[in-house]
PDB file of C-alpha atoms in Angstrom:
ATOM      1  CA  ASN X   1      -4.609 -14.180 -28.930  1.00  0.00           C
ATOM      2  CA  ASN X   2      -1.119 -13.965 -27.118  1.00  0.00           C
ATOM      3  CA  TYR X   3      -0.678 -17.865 -27.559  1.00  0.00           C
ATOM      4  CA  VAL X   4      -1.730 -18.062 -30.772  1.00  0.00           C
ATOM      5  CA  ALA X   5      -0.097 -15.240 -32.480  1.00  0.00           C
ATOM      6  CA  SER X   6       3.164 -17.449 -30.539  1.00  0.00           C
ATOM      7  CA  PRO X   7       2.919 -20.541 -27.285  1.00  0.00           C
ATOM      8  CA  TRP X   8       6.376 -18.202 -26.580  1.00  0.00           C
ATOM      9  CA  GLN X   9       4.654 -14.867 -26.962  1.00  0.00           C
ATOM     10  CA  TYR X  10       1.941 -16.088 -24.103  1.00  0.00           C
ATOM     11  CA  TYR X  11       4.804 -16.858 -21.528  1.00  0.00           C
ATOM     12  CA  PHE X  12       5.698 -13.903 -21.141  1.00  0.00           C
ATOM     13  CA  ARG X  13       3.119 -11.580 -21.915  1.00  0.00           C
ATOM     14  CA  THR X  14       0.370 -14.260 -20.110  1.00  0.00           C
ATOM     15  CA  LEU X  15       2.051 -15.623 -17.740  1.00  0.00           C
ATOM     16  CA  LEU X  16       5.158 -14.634 -16.671  1.00  0.00           C
ATOM     17  CA  ARG X  17       3.420 -10.332 -17.225  1.00  0.00           C
ATOM     18  CA  LEU X  18       6.654  -9.062 -18.758  1.00  0.00           C
ATOM     19  CA  PRO X  19       5.913  -5.343 -18.526  1.00  0.00           C
ATOM     20  CA  ASP X  20       5.789  -3.634 -22.078  1.00  0.00           C
ATOM     21  CA  ALA X  21       5.887   0.088 -23.255  1.00  0.00           C
ATOM     22  CA  PRO X  22       2.491   0.913 -24.034  1.00  0.00           C
ATOM     23  CA  ALA X  23       2.092   2.027 -27.254  1.00  0.00           C
ATOM     24  CA  LEU X  24       0.290   5.798 -27.872  1.00  0.00           C
ATOM     25  CA  PRO X  25      -3.154   3.594 -30.075  1.00  0.00           C
ATOM     26  CA  MET X  26      -3.325   1.873 -26.811  1.00  0.00           C
ATOM     27  CA  LEU X  27      -3.086   4.998 -23.910  1.00  0.00           C
ATOM     28  CA  PHE X  28      -5.670   6.491 -26.480  1.00  0.00           C
ATOM     29  CA  GLY X  29      -7.812   3.639 -26.338  1.00  0.00           C
ATOM     30  CA  THR X  30      -8.236   3.009 -22.869  1.00  0.00           C
ATOM     31  CA  ALA X  31      -9.075   6.732 -22.371  1.00  0.00           C
ATOM     32  CA  VAL X  32     -11.758   6.738 -24.550  1.00  0.00           C
ATOM     33  CA  HIS X  33     -13.237   3.732 -23.349  1.00  0.00           C
ATOM     34  CA  ALA X  34     -12.757   5.488 -19.759  1.00  0.00           C
ATOM     35  CA  GLY X  35     -14.817   8.097 -21.423  1.00  0.00           C
ATOM     36  CA  LEU X  36     -17.372   5.242 -22.858  1.00  0.00           C
ATOM     37  CA  LYS X  37     -18.127   3.997 -19.194  1.00  0.00           C
ATOM     38  CA  ALA X  38     -18.496   6.645 -17.907  1.00  0.00           C
ATOM     39  CA  TYR X  39     -20.794   8.621 -20.309  1.00  0.00           C
ATOM     40  CA  THR X  40     -22.476   4.722 -19.977  1.00  0.00           C
ATOM     41  CA  ASP X  41     -22.846   4.906 -16.624  1.00  0.00           C
ATOM     42  CA  LYS X  42     -24.144   8.395 -16.798  1.00  0.00           C
ATOM     43  CA  VAL X  43     -27.066   6.917 -18.599  1.00  0.00           C
ATOM     44  CA  LYS X  44     -28.046   4.125 -16.234  1.00  0.00           C
ATOM     45  CA  LYS X  45     -28.959   6.830 -13.661  1.00  0.00           C
ATOM     46  CA  GLY X  46     -30.683   9.372 -16.160  1.00  0.00           C
ATOM     47  CA  ASP X  47     -28.133  12.390 -16.167  1.00  0.00           C
ATOM     48  CA  ALA X  48     -25.471  11.663 -19.303  1.00  0.00           C
ATOM     49  CA  SER X  49     -23.772  14.013 -20.972  1.00  0.00           C
ATOM     50  CA  ILE X  50     -21.012  14.245 -23.558  1.00  0.00           C
ATOM     51  CA  GLU X  51     -19.014  16.157 -20.816  1.00  0.00           C
ATOM     52  CA  ASP X  52     -19.369  13.348 -18.576  1.00  0.00           C
ATOM     53  CA  ALA X  53     -17.679  11.241 -21.170  1.00  0.00           C
ATOM     54  CA  ILE X  54     -14.579  13.890 -21.896  1.00  0.00           C
ATOM     55  CA  GLU X  55     -14.117  14.859 -18.305  1.00  0.00           C
ATOM     56  CA  ALA X  56     -13.000  11.346 -18.094  1.00  0.00           C
ATOM     57  CA  LEU X  57     -11.696  11.110 -20.802  1.00  0.00           C
ATOM     58  CA  SER X  58      -9.390  13.895 -19.230  1.00  0.00           C
ATOM     59  CA  ARG X  59      -9.114  11.908 -16.072  1.00  0.00           C
ATOM     60  CA  GLU X  60      -7.655   8.843 -17.815  1.00  0.00           C
ATOM     61  CA  LEU X  61      -4.582  11.147 -19.684  1.00  0.00           C
ATOM     62  CA  ALA X  62      -4.041  12.583 -16.727  1.00  0.00           C
ATOM     63  CA  CYS X  63      -2.922   8.986 -14.886  1.00  0.00           C
ATOM     64  CA  LEU X  64      -0.880   7.426 -18.369  1.00  0.00           C
ATOM     65  CA  PRO X  65       2.133   7.746 -19.287  1.00  0.00           C
ATOM     66  CA  LEU X  66       2.149  10.500 -21.653  1.00  0.00           C
ATOM     67  CA  SER X  67       4.915  13.352 -22.400  1.00  0.00           C
ATOM     68  CA  PRO X  68       2.638  16.869 -22.000  1.00  0.00           C
ATOM     69  CA  LEU X  69       1.897  17.023 -25.927  1.00  0.00           C
ATOM     70  CA  ASP X  70       0.630  13.754 -26.116  1.00  0.00           C
ATOM     71  CA  ARG X  71      -1.404  13.914 -23.778  1.00  0.00           C
ATOM     72  CA  LYS X  72      -2.463  17.792 -25.411  1.00  0.00           C
ATOM     73  CA  GLU X  73      -2.487  15.407 -28.792  1.00  0.00           C
ATOM     74  CA  LEU X  74      -4.969  12.691 -27.837  1.00  0.00           C
ATOM     75  CA  MET X  75      -7.146  15.017 -25.738  1.00  0.00           C
ATOM     76  CA  LYS X  76      -8.043  17.260 -28.991  1.00  0.00           C
ATOM     77  CA  LYS X  77      -8.881  13.649 -30.336  1.00  0.00           C
ATOM     78  CA  GLY X  78     -10.538  12.147 -28.403  1.00  0.00           C
ATOM     79  CA  LYS X  79     -13.373  15.075 -27.905  1.00  0.00           C
ATOM     80  CA  ASP X  80     -13.873  14.322 -31.509  1.00  0.00           C
ATOM     81  CA  VAL X  81     -14.458  10.930 -31.055  1.00  0.00           C
ATOM     82  CA  LEU X  82     -16.456  10.664 -28.077  1.00  0.00           C
ATOM     83  CA  ARG X  83     -19.275  13.961 -29.786  1.00  0.00           C
ATOM     84  CA  ALA X  84     -18.653  11.992 -33.119  1.00  0.00           C
ATOM     85  CA  TYR X  85     -19.871   8.397 -31.362  1.00  0.00           C
ATOM     86  CA  LEU X  86     -22.090   9.627 -29.337  1.00  0.00           C
ATOM     87  CA  ALA X  87     -23.599  11.989 -31.193  1.00  0.00           C
ATOM     88  CA  GLN X  88     -24.392   8.584 -33.400  1.00  0.00           C
ATOM     89  CA  GLU X  89     -24.791   6.237 -31.289  1.00  0.00           C
ATOM     90  CA  GLY X  90     -25.625   8.196 -27.189  1.00  0.00           C
ATOM     91  CA  THR X  91     -29.527   7.315 -28.548  1.00  0.00           C
ATOM     92  CA  HIS X  92     -29.367   3.412 -27.988  1.00  0.00           C
ATOM     93  CA  LEU X  93     -27.917   3.567 -25.131  1.00  0.00           C
ATOM     94  CA  THR X  94     -31.590   3.098 -23.359  1.00  0.00           C
ATOM     95  CA  GLN X  95     -30.500  -0.122 -23.673  1.00  0.00           C
ATOM     96  CA  VAL X  96     -27.207  -0.731 -22.526  1.00  0.00           C
ATOM     97  CA  HIS X  97     -27.866  -2.988 -18.677  1.00  0.00           C
ATOM     98  CA  GLU X  98     -23.584  -3.596 -18.094  1.00  0.00           C
ATOM     99  CA  SER X  99     -20.577  -1.996 -18.772  1.00  0.00           C
ATOM    100  CA  GLU X 100     -16.546  -3.020 -18.452  1.00  0.00           C
ATOM    101  CA  PHE X 101     -18.639  -5.948 -17.157  1.00  0.00           C
ATOM    102  CA  ALA X 102     -16.433  -8.128 -15.542  1.00  0.00           C
ATOM    103  CA  ILE X 103     -16.462 -12.252 -16.420  1.00  0.00           C
ATOM    104  CA  THR X 104     -14.834 -15.349 -14.922  1.00  0.00           C
ATOM    105  CA  VAL X 105     -15.956 -19.199 -14.857  1.00  0.00           C
ATOM    106  CA  SER X 106     -14.106 -22.591 -15.453  1.00  0.00           C
ATOM    107  CA  LEU X 107     -13.567 -24.983 -18.549  1.00  0.00           C
ATOM    108  CA  ALA X 108     -12.664 -28.976 -17.990  1.00  0.00           C
ATOM    109  CA  VAL X 109      -9.068 -29.721 -19.267  1.00  0.00           C
ATOM    110  CA  PRO X 110      -8.955 -33.164 -19.587  1.00  0.00           C
ATOM    111  CA  GLY X 111      -5.775 -34.419 -17.184  1.00  0.00           C
ATOM    112  CA  VAL X 112      -4.614 -30.663 -16.566  1.00  0.00           C
ATOM    113  CA  GLY X 113      -8.788 -30.156 -14.039  1.00  0.00           C
ATOM    114  CA  ASP X 114     -10.530 -26.838 -14.241  1.00  0.00           C
ATOM    115  CA  VAL X 115      -8.209 -24.365 -16.018  1.00  0.00           C
ATOM    116  CA  PRO X 116     -10.091 -20.489 -14.465  1.00  0.00           C
ATOM    117  CA  LEU X 117     -11.109 -17.955 -18.025  1.00  0.00           C
ATOM    118  CA  SER X 118     -11.296 -14.322 -17.754  1.00  0.00           C
ATOM    119  CA  GLY X 119     -12.906 -11.967 -19.646  1.00  0.00           C
ATOM    120  CA  LYS X 120     -13.873  -7.954 -19.586  1.00  0.00           C
ATOM    121  CA  LEU X 121     -16.979  -7.509 -21.995  1.00  0.00           C
ATOM    122  CA  ASP X 122     -17.212  -3.440 -22.925  1.00  0.00           C
ATOM    123  CA  ARG X 123     -21.086  -3.499 -23.039  1.00  0.00           C
ATOM    124  CA  LEU X 124     -23.958  -5.651 -22.841  1.00  0.00           C
ATOM    125  CA  ASP X 125     -27.565  -4.116 -24.092  1.00  0.00           C
ATOM    126  CA  VAL X 126     -30.425  -5.751 -23.529  1.00  0.00           C
ATOM    127  CA  LYS X 127     -32.228  -7.049 -26.554  1.00  0.00           C
ATOM    128  CA  GLU X 128     -35.842  -8.845 -26.387  1.00  0.00           C
ATOM    129  CA  ASN X 129     -36.223 -12.087 -24.480  1.00  0.00           C
ATOM    130  CA  ASP X 130     -34.330 -11.305 -22.002  1.00  0.00           C
ATOM    131  CA  SER X 131     -31.320 -11.512 -25.109  1.00  0.00           C
ATOM    132  CA  VAL X 132     -28.666  -9.591 -24.883  1.00  0.00           C
ATOM    133  CA  GLU X 133     -25.681  -7.941 -27.814  1.00  0.00           C
ATOM    134  CA  VAL X 134     -21.817  -7.893 -26.920  1.00  0.00           C
ATOM    135  CA  ILE X 135     -20.443  -4.319 -27.923  1.00  0.00           C
ATOM    136  CA  ASP X 136     -16.384  -3.797 -28.166  1.00  0.00           C
ATOM    137  CA  TYR X 137     -15.290  -0.809 -28.479  1.00  0.00           C
ATOM    138  CA  LYS X 138     -12.353  -0.387 -31.268  1.00  0.00           C
ATOM    139  CA  THR X 139     -10.522   3.232 -31.958  1.00  0.00           C
ATOM    140  CA  GLY X 140      -8.111   2.565 -34.669  1.00  0.00           C
ATOM    141  CA  LYS X 141      -9.276   2.177 -39.010  1.00  0.00           C
ATOM    142  CA  ALA X 142     -12.087   0.565 -39.179  1.00  0.00           C
ATOM    143  CA  ARG X 143     -11.123  -3.282 -40.105  1.00  0.00           C
ATOM    144  CA  SER X 144     -13.855  -4.709 -43.304  1.00  0.00           C
ATOM    145  CA  GLU X 145     -15.990  -8.606 -42.527  1.00  0.00           C
ATOM    146  CA  ASN X 146     -13.835 -10.171 -44.085  1.00  0.00           C
ATOM    147  CA  GLU X 147     -10.112  -8.493 -41.882  1.00  0.00           C
ATOM    148  CA  ILE X 148     -12.423  -9.749 -38.949  1.00  0.00           C
ATOM    149  CA  LYS X 149     -12.958 -12.813 -39.850  1.00  0.00           C
ATOM    150  CA  GLY X 150      -8.952 -13.327 -40.685  1.00  0.00           C
ATOM    151  CA  LEU X 151     -10.294 -13.904 -44.635  1.00  0.00           C
ATOM    152  CA  THR X 152      -7.724 -11.776 -45.494  1.00  0.00           C
ATOM    153  CA  LYS X 153      -3.622 -12.376 -46.184  1.00  0.00           C
ATOM    154  CA  SER X 154      -2.935  -9.357 -43.360  1.00  0.00           C
ATOM    155  CA  SER X 155      -5.429 -10.218 -40.685  1.00  0.00           C
ATOM    156  CA  ASP X 156      -5.541 -13.288 -38.290  1.00  0.00           C
ATOM    157  CA  GLY X 157      -8.985 -13.400 -36.616  1.00  0.00           C
ATOM    158  CA  GLY X 158      -7.418 -11.857 -33.152  1.00  0.00           C
ATOM    159  CA  TYR X 159     -11.042  -9.165 -33.449  1.00  0.00           C
ATOM    160  CA  TYR X 160     -13.534 -12.253 -34.320  1.00  0.00           C
ATOM    161  CA  ARG X 161     -11.754 -15.017 -31.609  1.00  0.00           C
ATOM    162  CA  GLN X 162     -12.720 -12.161 -29.655  1.00  0.00           C
ATOM    163  CA  LEU X 163     -16.032 -12.959 -29.968  1.00  0.00           C
ATOM    164  CA  VAL X 164     -16.316 -16.318 -29.922  1.00  0.00           C
ATOM    165  CA  PHE X 165     -14.756 -16.331 -26.568  1.00  0.00           C
ATOM    166  CA  TYR X 166     -16.779 -14.166 -24.986  1.00  0.00           C
ATOM    167  CA  LYS X 167     -20.156 -15.653 -26.112  1.00  0.00           C
ATOM    168  CA  LEU X 168     -18.309 -19.301 -24.624  1.00  0.00           C
ATOM    169  CA  LEU X 169     -18.142 -16.665 -20.665  1.00  0.00           C
ATOM    170  CA  LEU X 170     -21.488 -16.051 -21.388  1.00  0.00           C
ATOM    171  CA  ASN X 171     -22.152 -19.433 -22.347  1.00  0.00           C
ATOM    172  CA  LYS X 172     -20.538 -21.409 -19.243  1.00  0.00           C
ATOM    173  CA  ASP X 173     -21.432 -18.009 -16.573  1.00  0.00           C
ATOM    174  CA  GLY X 174     -25.051 -18.252 -17.270  1.00  0.00           C
ATOM    175  CA  ARG X 175     -26.445 -15.460 -16.821  1.00  0.00           C
ATOM    176  CA  PHE X 176     -27.344 -14.113 -20.134  1.00  0.00           C
ATOM    177  CA  LYS X 177     -27.711 -15.828 -23.851  1.00  0.00           C
ATOM    178  CA  MET X 178     -25.261 -13.868 -26.228  1.00  0.00           C
ATOM    179  CA  ARG X 179     -28.269 -12.817 -29.202  1.00  0.00           C
ATOM    180  CA  GLU X 180     -25.160 -11.310 -31.150  1.00  0.00           C
ATOM    181  CA  ALA X 181     -21.904  -9.475 -31.659  1.00  0.00           C
ATOM    182  CA  SER X 182     -20.549  -5.994 -32.666  1.00  0.00           C
ATOM    183  CA  LEU X 183     -18.130  -4.269 -33.549  1.00  0.00           C
ATOM    184  CA  HIS X 184     -18.176  -0.743 -32.991  1.00  0.00           C
ATOM    185  CA  PHE X 185     -15.151   1.404 -34.179  1.00  0.00           C
ATOM    186  CA  VAL X 186     -15.909   4.801 -32.629  1.00  0.00           C
ATOM    187  CA  GLU X 187     -12.884   6.444 -34.878  1.00  0.00           C
ATOM    188  CA  PRO X 188     -15.109   8.799 -37.381  1.00  0.00           C
ATOM    189  CA  ASN X 189     -14.684   7.940 -41.398  1.00  0.00           C
ATOM    190  CA  GLU X 190     -13.697  10.590 -43.301  1.00  0.00           C
ATOM    191  CA  LYS X 191     -17.151  10.764 -43.394  1.00  0.00           C
ATOM    192  CA  GLY X 192     -17.771  11.830 -40.711  1.00  0.00           C
ATOM    193  CA  LYS X 193     -19.794   7.981 -39.590  1.00  0.00           C
ATOM    194  CA  CYS X 194     -18.450   5.437 -37.483  1.00  0.00           C
ATOM    195  CA  THR X 195     -18.212   1.992 -38.352  1.00  0.00           C
ATOM    196  CA  ILE X 196     -20.574  -1.109 -36.853  1.00  0.00           C
ATOM    197  CA  ARG X 197     -20.141  -4.552 -37.119  1.00  0.00           C
ATOM    198  CA  ARG X 198     -22.663  -7.413 -36.273  1.00  0.00           C
ATOM    199  CA  PHE X 199     -22.375 -11.179 -36.323  1.00  0.00           C
ATOM    200  CA  THR X 200     -23.943 -14.006 -34.551  1.00  0.00           C
ATOM    201  CA  ILE X 201     -22.238 -16.337 -33.519  1.00  0.00           C
ATOM    202  CA  THR X 202     -22.443 -20.132 -34.164  1.00  0.00           C
ATOM    203  CA  ASP X 203     -23.111 -22.621 -31.382  1.00  0.00           C
ATOM    204  CA  ALA X 204     -20.327 -24.310 -33.343  1.00  0.00           C
ATOM    205  CA  GLU X 205     -17.810 -21.403 -33.587  1.00  0.00           C
ATOM    206  CA  VAL X 206     -17.491 -21.606 -29.619  1.00  0.00           C
ATOM    207  CA  ALA X 207     -17.328 -25.478 -29.744  1.00  0.00           C
ATOM    208  CA  GLU X 208     -14.338 -25.419 -31.416  1.00  0.00           C
ATOM    209  CA  LEU X 209     -12.949 -22.134 -30.163  1.00  0.00           C
ATOM    210  CA  GLU X 210     -13.166 -23.853 -26.894  1.00  0.00           C
ATOM    211  CA  LYS X 211     -11.710 -27.361 -27.892  1.00  0.00           C
ATOM    212  CA  GLU X 212      -8.838 -24.968 -29.297  1.00  0.00           C
ATOM    213  CA  LEU X 213      -8.028 -23.518 -25.727  1.00  0.00           C
ATOM    214  CA  ILE X 214      -8.371 -26.642 -24.417  1.00  0.00           C
ATOM    215  CA  LYS X 215      -6.030 -27.974 -26.703  1.00  0.00           C
ATOM    216  CA  ALA X 216      -3.510 -24.865 -25.917  1.00  0.00           C
ATOM    217  CA  ALA X 217      -4.463 -25.328 -21.463  1.00  0.00           C
ATOM    218  CA  GLN X 218      -2.551 -29.398 -21.824  1.00  0.00           C
ATOM    219  CA  ALA X 219      -0.099 -28.213 -23.968  1.00  0.00           C
ATOM    220  CA  ILE X 220       0.778 -25.278 -21.450  1.00  0.00           C
ATOM    221  CA  ALA X 221       0.756 -27.323 -18.128  1.00  0.00           C
ATOM    222  CA  ASP X 222       3.328 -30.205 -20.215  1.00  0.00           C
ATOM    223  CA  GLY X 223       5.371 -27.703 -21.357  1.00  0.00           C
ATOM    224  CA  SER X 224       5.108 -29.356 -24.638  1.00  0.00           C
ATOM    225  CA  ALA X 225       4.190 -25.695 -25.786  1.00  0.00           C
ATOM    226  CA  PHE X 226       6.985 -23.518 -25.446  1.00  0.00           C
ATOM    227  CA  THR X 227       9.196 -27.240 -27.185  1.00  0.00           C
ATOM    228  CA  VAL X 228       9.547 -24.827 -30.301  1.00  0.00           C
ATOM    229  CA  ALA X 229      11.580 -22.044 -31.613  1.00  0.00           C
ATOM    230  CA  CYS X 230       9.849 -18.988 -32.062  1.00  0.00           C
ATOM    231  CA  ASP X 231       9.194 -17.056 -34.960  1.00  0.00           C
ATOM    232  CA  SER X 232      10.398 -13.411 -34.524  1.00  0.00           C
ATOM    233  CA  GLU X 233       8.048 -12.255 -37.630  1.00  0.00           C
ATOM    234  CA  SER X 234       5.074 -13.069 -34.573  1.00  0.00           C
ATOM    235  CA  CYS X 235       7.051 -12.635 -31.258  1.00  0.00           C
ATOM    236  CA  ASP X 236       8.577  -9.767 -29.952  1.00  0.00           C
ATOM    237  CA  TYR X 237      10.691 -12.194 -26.936  1.00  0.00           C
ATOM    238  CA  CYS X 238      12.764 -14.181 -28.974  1.00  0.00           C
ATOM    239  CA  ASP X 239      16.487 -13.319 -27.922  1.00  0.00           C
ATOM    240  CA  LEU X 240      14.771 -14.413 -24.781  1.00  0.00           C
ATOM    241  CA  VAL X 241      13.827 -17.669 -26.301  1.00  0.00           C
ATOM    242  CA  GLY X 242      17.399 -18.425 -26.939  1.00  0.00           C
ATOM    243  CA  SER X 243      18.739 -17.502 -24.528  1.00  0.00           C
ATOM    244  CA  LEU X 244      16.383 -20.171 -22.736  1.00  0.00           C
ATOM    245  CA  LEU X 245      16.656 -23.071 -25.284  1.00  0.00           C
ATOM    246  CA  ALA X 246      19.960 -22.757 -25.051  1.00  0.00           C
ATOM    247  CA  ARG X 247      20.109 -24.028 -21.791  1.00  0.00           C
TER     248      ARG X 247
END
């Protein structure tokens, strides 16, 4: 998604790993993910409670670079989110097979070689015939199906591309067959409900993404990706790009 937004953003953020000051929504998402992981891990052991999730949320917030006021406010918000989501979805967590499932595979790129592809899947739920549903947690306002797929003016399809990428990883890994993928917007709406969006990812979508990845890897390897001008609307590093291209 960084590369799709701008090759230069990928260059600085992913290749050089220049540090970004984390925004509050990102830090909040990190803490909520920690709470949900702690809960699902306890479910697998048969002794989960909402308090396990809240304790993990608190531990994570204590480690994050937050002011005391921000930490207090995010703790209160996080408790409300965890309670609402687990009250709605907790009974389904008995199907959880993996939580925070890290996976790395190789992509054969002509003219370049094997390129590693890595991802971390929030949750894998076992379904019939040994298939799995991939669940990805999202904090923030729930999005419509069209927004997720990039069919509106304000969206770039990054959430949907992420789900297609997960199926590509699982296909190449071979241990699990992905039947469907879901985005769980864990923050409740005005009616107190958490929105779930489910999708069936097609093999054609996976094949198209693989082609895009190969093309991008080739452009990165030969340097052609970084000969274009920087677009300030899609990249945060245009000042640095200008300095590089001026040499």
